[in-house]
XYZ file of C-alpha atoms in Angstrom:
328
model
C 125.957 83.303 -147.905
C 124.611 80.035 -149.344
C 122.741 79.698 -152.651
C 119.322 79.449 -151.036
C 119.856 82.611 -148.982
C 121.244 84.440 -152.010
C 118.212 83.424 -154.063
C 115.997 84.906 -151.370
C 117.652 88.315 -151.647
C 117.862 88.338 -155.446
C 114.245 87.322 -156.076
C 112.316 90.566 -156.593
C 109.207 88.830 -157.910
C 108.059 88.030 -154.375
C 107.043 90.222 -151.440
C 108.868 90.035 -148.107
C 108.118 91.508 -144.692
C 110.647 94.261 -145.434
C 108.734 95.078 -148.616
C 105.555 95.460 -146.580
C 107.408 97.848 -144.283
C 108.583 99.943 -147.240
C 105.023 100.075 -148.555
C 103.643 101.219 -145.197
C 106.297 103.859 -144.558
C 107.076 105.154 -148.049
C 104.256 104.064 -150.320
C 103.845 102.071 -153.550
C 106.169 104.216 -155.674
C 109.118 103.543 -153.372
C 108.346 99.821 -153.169
C 108.217 99.600 -156.954
C 111.543 101.447 -157.231
C 113.138 98.988 -154.814
C 111.739 95.938 -156.583
C 112.896 97.183 -159.993
C 116.367 98.157 -158.781
C 115.875 101.904 -159.212
C 116.429 102.622 -155.505
C 119.009 101.275 -153.067
C 118.221 99.507 -149.821
C 119.401 100.271 -146.322
C 123.095 100.326 -145.547
C 125.111 101.272 -142.500
C 127.283 99.862 -139.755
C 124.414 98.687 -137.551
C 122.849 96.742 -140.416
C 126.220 95.237 -141.385
C 126.925 94.261 -137.774
C 123.525 92.605 -137.451
C 124.137 90.587 -140.621
C 127.561 89.527 -139.339
C 126.190 88.375 -135.965
C 123.327 86.478 -137.603
C 125.653 84.549 -139.883
C 128.180 83.819 -137.121
C 125.491 82.295 -134.907
C 123.229 80.635 -137.464
C 125.550 79.744 -140.359
C 129.094 79.350 -138.979
C 130.276 77.457 -142.062
C 129.148 80.286 -144.335
C 130.583 82.908 -141.981
C 134.146 81.734 -142.579
C 133.548 81.917 -146.326
C 132.283 85.496 -146.097
C 134.493 87.096 -143.406
C 138.173 87.224 -142.465
C 139.714 88.653 -139.296
C 142.365 91.272 -140.121
C 144.869 92.287 -137.435
C 147.368 94.153 -139.628
C 147.585 97.734 -140.882
C 144.601 98.839 -142.921
C 143.698 102.151 -144.621
C 141.819 104.608 -142.424
C 140.789 107.097 -145.130
C 139.196 106.978 -148.570
C 142.431 108.270 -150.153
C 144.520 105.556 -148.510
C 142.035 102.903 -149.596
C 142.111 104.188 -153.185
C 145.923 104.180 -153.144
C 145.982 100.536 -152.067
C 143.369 99.584 -154.655
C 145.238 101.403 -157.434
C 148.546 99.809 -156.509
C 147.041 96.327 -156.217
C 145.524 96.654 -159.705
C 148.560 98.290 -161.301
C 150.218 96.600 -164.286
C 153.233 98.923 -164.170
C 156.433 96.865 -164.076
C 158.677 99.537 -162.533
C 157.857 99.678 -158.765
C 158.558 103.388 -158.253
C 156.382 104.387 -161.192
C 153.595 102.166 -159.882
C 153.514 103.756 -156.409
C 153.765 107.290 -157.828
C 150.897 106.639 -160.243
C 148.750 105.153 -157.475
C 149.511 108.073 -155.154
C 148.679 110.689 -157.794
C 145.420 108.889 -158.581
C 144.458 109.069 -154.912
C 145.466 112.583 -153.858
C 144.918 116.027 -155.359
C 147.144 119.099 -155.257
C 150.425 117.193 -155.340
C 153.761 118.671 -156.497
C 154.586 118.130 -160.146
C 157.954 116.638 -159.259
C 157.854 112.847 -158.877
C 160.926 113.087 -156.650
C 158.821 114.903 -154.038
C 155.930 112.445 -154.288
C 157.945 109.214 -154.275
C 159.019 109.181 -150.574
C 155.430 109.581 -149.330
C 154.156 106.988 -151.804
C 156.824 104.460 -150.824
C 156.135 105.008 -147.127
C 152.425 104.356 -147.612
C 153.091 101.307 -149.785
C 155.315 99.884 -147.056
C 152.814 100.620 -144.288
C 149.970 98.835 -146.097
C 152.011 96.189 -147.916
C 150.114 93.272 -146.338
C 146.768 94.809 -147.212
C 147.873 95.478 -150.794
C 148.947 91.845 -151.172
C 145.575 90.790 -149.775
C 143.829 92.880 -152.450
C 145.953 91.316 -155.175
C 144.673 87.804 -154.477
C 141.051 88.967 -154.973
C 139.837 87.575 -151.662
C 136.229 88.754 -151.670
C 135.648 88.075 -147.992
C 134.688 91.052 -145.855
C 137.377 92.142 -143.422
C 136.483 92.373 -139.744
C 138.659 93.584 -136.885
C 139.933 91.573 -133.899
C 137.522 93.690 -131.836
C 134.611 92.414 -133.942
C 135.872 88.837 -133.631
C 136.075 89.186 -129.840
C 132.546 90.608 -129.751
C 131.207 87.675 -131.790
C 132.818 85.129 -129.478
C 131.413 86.896 -126.406
C 127.913 86.949 -127.916
C 128.119 83.221 -128.679
C 129.417 82.519 -125.165
C 126.631 84.558 -123.554
C 124.043 82.687 -125.610
C 125.466 79.356 -124.454
C 125.222 80.555 -120.842
C 121.588 81.636 -121.241
C 119.301 78.794 -120.171
C 116.705 79.397 -122.900
C 118.664 81.038 -125.740
C 121.056 78.086 -125.849
C 118.140 75.663 -126.276
C 116.467 77.744 -128.976
C 119.614 77.861 -131.099
C 120.685 74.254 -130.591
C 118.523 71.279 -131.377
C 118.569 69.068 -128.301
C 115.863 66.809 -129.711
C 117.527 65.484 -132.835
C 115.481 62.593 -134.179
C 112.658 61.619 -136.486
C 110.102 63.547 -134.445
C 111.918 66.904 -134.523
C 113.468 69.269 -137.046
C 115.425 72.483 -136.482
C 116.140 74.833 -139.384
C 118.266 77.982 -139.406
C 117.873 80.546 -142.210
C 114.732 78.712 -143.331
C 113.663 79.986 -146.767
C 109.985 79.634 -147.692
C 108.442 80.780 -150.972
C 104.714 80.998 -150.434
C 101.609 83.024 -151.249
C 98.998 85.050 -149.368
C 96.036 87.128 -150.557
C 96.922 86.218 -154.136
C 100.432 87.692 -153.808
C 103.647 85.686 -154.172
C 105.610 86.039 -150.927
C 108.973 84.997 -149.519
C 110.313 84.621 -145.993
C 113.730 83.847 -144.519
C 113.248 82.714 -140.932
C 116.184 82.873 -138.538
C 115.213 79.645 -136.822
C 112.200 77.354 -136.669
C 111.742 74.136 -134.714
C 109.107 71.544 -135.611
C 108.089 69.179 -132.808
C 106.098 66.624 -134.791
C 105.168 64.500 -131.792
C 103.507 67.320 -129.859
C 102.613 69.414 -132.938
C 104.469 72.497 -131.691
C 106.143 74.961 -134.077
C 108.622 77.316 -132.387
C 109.584 80.450 -134.298
C 112.705 82.282 -133.139
C 114.251 85.505 -134.423
C 117.569 87.165 -133.554
C 117.579 90.927 -133.050
C 120.589 93.128 -132.379
C 119.580 96.183 -130.387
C 120.732 99.274 -128.537
C 117.537 99.066 -126.464
C 118.062 95.793 -124.615
C 116.699 97.311 -121.389
C 113.564 98.716 -123.025
C 113.103 96.417 -125.981
C 109.508 97.536 -126.362
C 110.879 100.623 -128.130
C 112.505 98.476 -130.799
C 109.413 96.267 -131.041
C 107.255 99.275 -131.826
C 109.747 101.135 -134.029
C 110.485 98.174 -136.319
C 107.092 96.487 -135.892
C 108.601 93.104 -135.063
C 105.124 91.753 -134.291
C 104.224 92.230 -137.951
C 107.338 90.320 -138.955
C 106.508 87.414 -136.639
C 102.919 87.380 -137.904
C 104.113 87.293 -141.523
C 106.501 84.447 -140.685
C 103.784 82.539 -138.838
C 101.604 82.534 -141.936
C 104.563 81.431 -144.050
C 104.884 78.484 -141.671
C 101.162 77.765 -141.825
C 101.439 77.658 -145.626
C 104.460 75.339 -145.303
C 102.692 72.980 -142.902
C 99.683 72.705 -145.230
C 101.486 72.524 -148.576
C 104.750 70.761 -147.693
C 104.045 68.775 -144.543
C 100.477 68.005 -145.675
C 99.068 68.716 -142.227
C 96.434 71.058 -140.804
C 98.026 73.872 -138.737
C 94.834 75.574 -137.577
C 93.525 72.639 -135.561
C 96.553 70.472 -134.846
C 99.541 72.778 -134.358
C 100.500 75.201 -131.580
C 102.855 78.093 -132.300
C 105.429 79.635 -129.969
C 107.258 82.892 -130.676
C 110.589 84.103 -129.281
C 112.952 86.977 -129.988
C 116.558 86.727 -128.822
C 117.745 90.272 -128.149
C 121.496 90.891 -128.455
C 122.908 94.092 -126.981
C 125.308 95.969 -129.283
C 126.289 98.809 -126.931
C 129.202 96.926 -125.388
C 127.902 94.417 -122.842
C 126.714 91.828 -125.403
C 123.876 91.005 -123.003
C 121.370 88.375 -124.118
C 117.666 88.476 -123.310
C 114.884 86.246 -124.624
C 111.416 87.701 -125.131
C 108.345 85.495 -125.555
C 105.391 86.838 -127.532
C 101.821 85.596 -127.267
C 99.665 84.408 -130.141
C 97.288 87.289 -129.459
C 100.114 89.835 -129.754
C 101.438 88.335 -132.980
C 98.034 87.945 -134.623
C 97.220 91.599 -133.894
C 99.178 92.525 -137.044
C 97.352 90.168 -139.413
C 94.834 92.736 -140.660
C 97.656 95.158 -141.501
C 99.479 92.496 -143.512
C 96.372 91.438 -145.394
C 95.421 95.039 -146.166
C 98.875 95.810 -147.584
C 98.969 92.615 -149.648
C 95.534 93.377 -151.109
C 96.798 96.805 -152.149
C 100.006 95.384 -153.599
C 97.980 92.833 -155.569
C 95.969 95.697 -157.093
C 99.123 97.641 -158.004
C 100.663 94.524 -159.565
C 97.526 93.683 -161.547
C 97.082 97.236 -162.869
C 100.781 98.146 -163.101
C 100.138 101.510 -161.443
C 102.621 102.523 -158.760
C 102.978 106.302 -158.752
C 100.121 106.837 -156.284
C 98.170 104.898 -153.668
C 95.159 102.690 -154.364
C 92.989 105.284 -152.601
C 94.201 107.932 -155.060
C 93.430 105.806 -158.121
C 89.987 104.661 -156.984
C 88.820 107.947 -155.442
C 88.815 111.664 -156.185
C 92.546 112.038 -155.584
C 92.394 112.817 -151.868
C 93.769 110.456 -149.225
C 92.813 109.973 -145.573
C 95.248 109.981 -142.658
C 95.149 107.341 -139.928
C 95.459 109.655 -136.900
């Protein structure tokens, strides 16, 4: 992860598309807890896999700084992992004492006799010796399996074979009249609220005044991607990104996007159920702009909460009699 990307994730003074989603689904109190570090964000294998695929495809140089392929023995339980961690961090000079101490720290209900514990501890230390040595050198890269590495290579190969996906991810028009950016970080503002966006890929065609916005999405619904579109509201995300780009064109490129520029929107869907199939979905301007009112409404509410420093309830609660209406 480069410095610019890291700054995007660490900056809690600005509102992202994900923040808007939290506000819509869980309300102002939850958003405030997330922004102040009182609540934890999403975790899970699917999210981690999506992050890994994004970085492999869009930031290959950073990928090799953040991940390492591991094809040797590795702990398969929390107790085994703790044993390896304890042994790697041990300052005990006598080897047998070190493995016994690590084993006792990792397992409960063991015999009091060290002679009974030692054989099991030594066996485990031998089995995971390479992993323990890896921990000792404080390599902070995330370990991925050969299976994951094979999957990543197949995804990249399938993208190269796809007649449109390959063009969207590779700038074939390198020159003064074109720019292609991956992981494009924009700090901007909308409705009086400081915002931030990290776009997977954006291509500026300065000659023809065409801005192409592309986003990668891993999915288990490659055959019925509409389900994912609706569940995660990807149209709202594209709309938010479009207005980040409009701000960028006006304030950084010093041009007028409303009259001069045309926008194109694509999502590259990547199957994660085993086939690694690639599909490219094009969205229309009408579809993307359909989410603008939702974004503006949420940002207006967030601006009120920020200005008044009131987050426990909704704006409707504070400005009304305490009741709230449902959008049925």
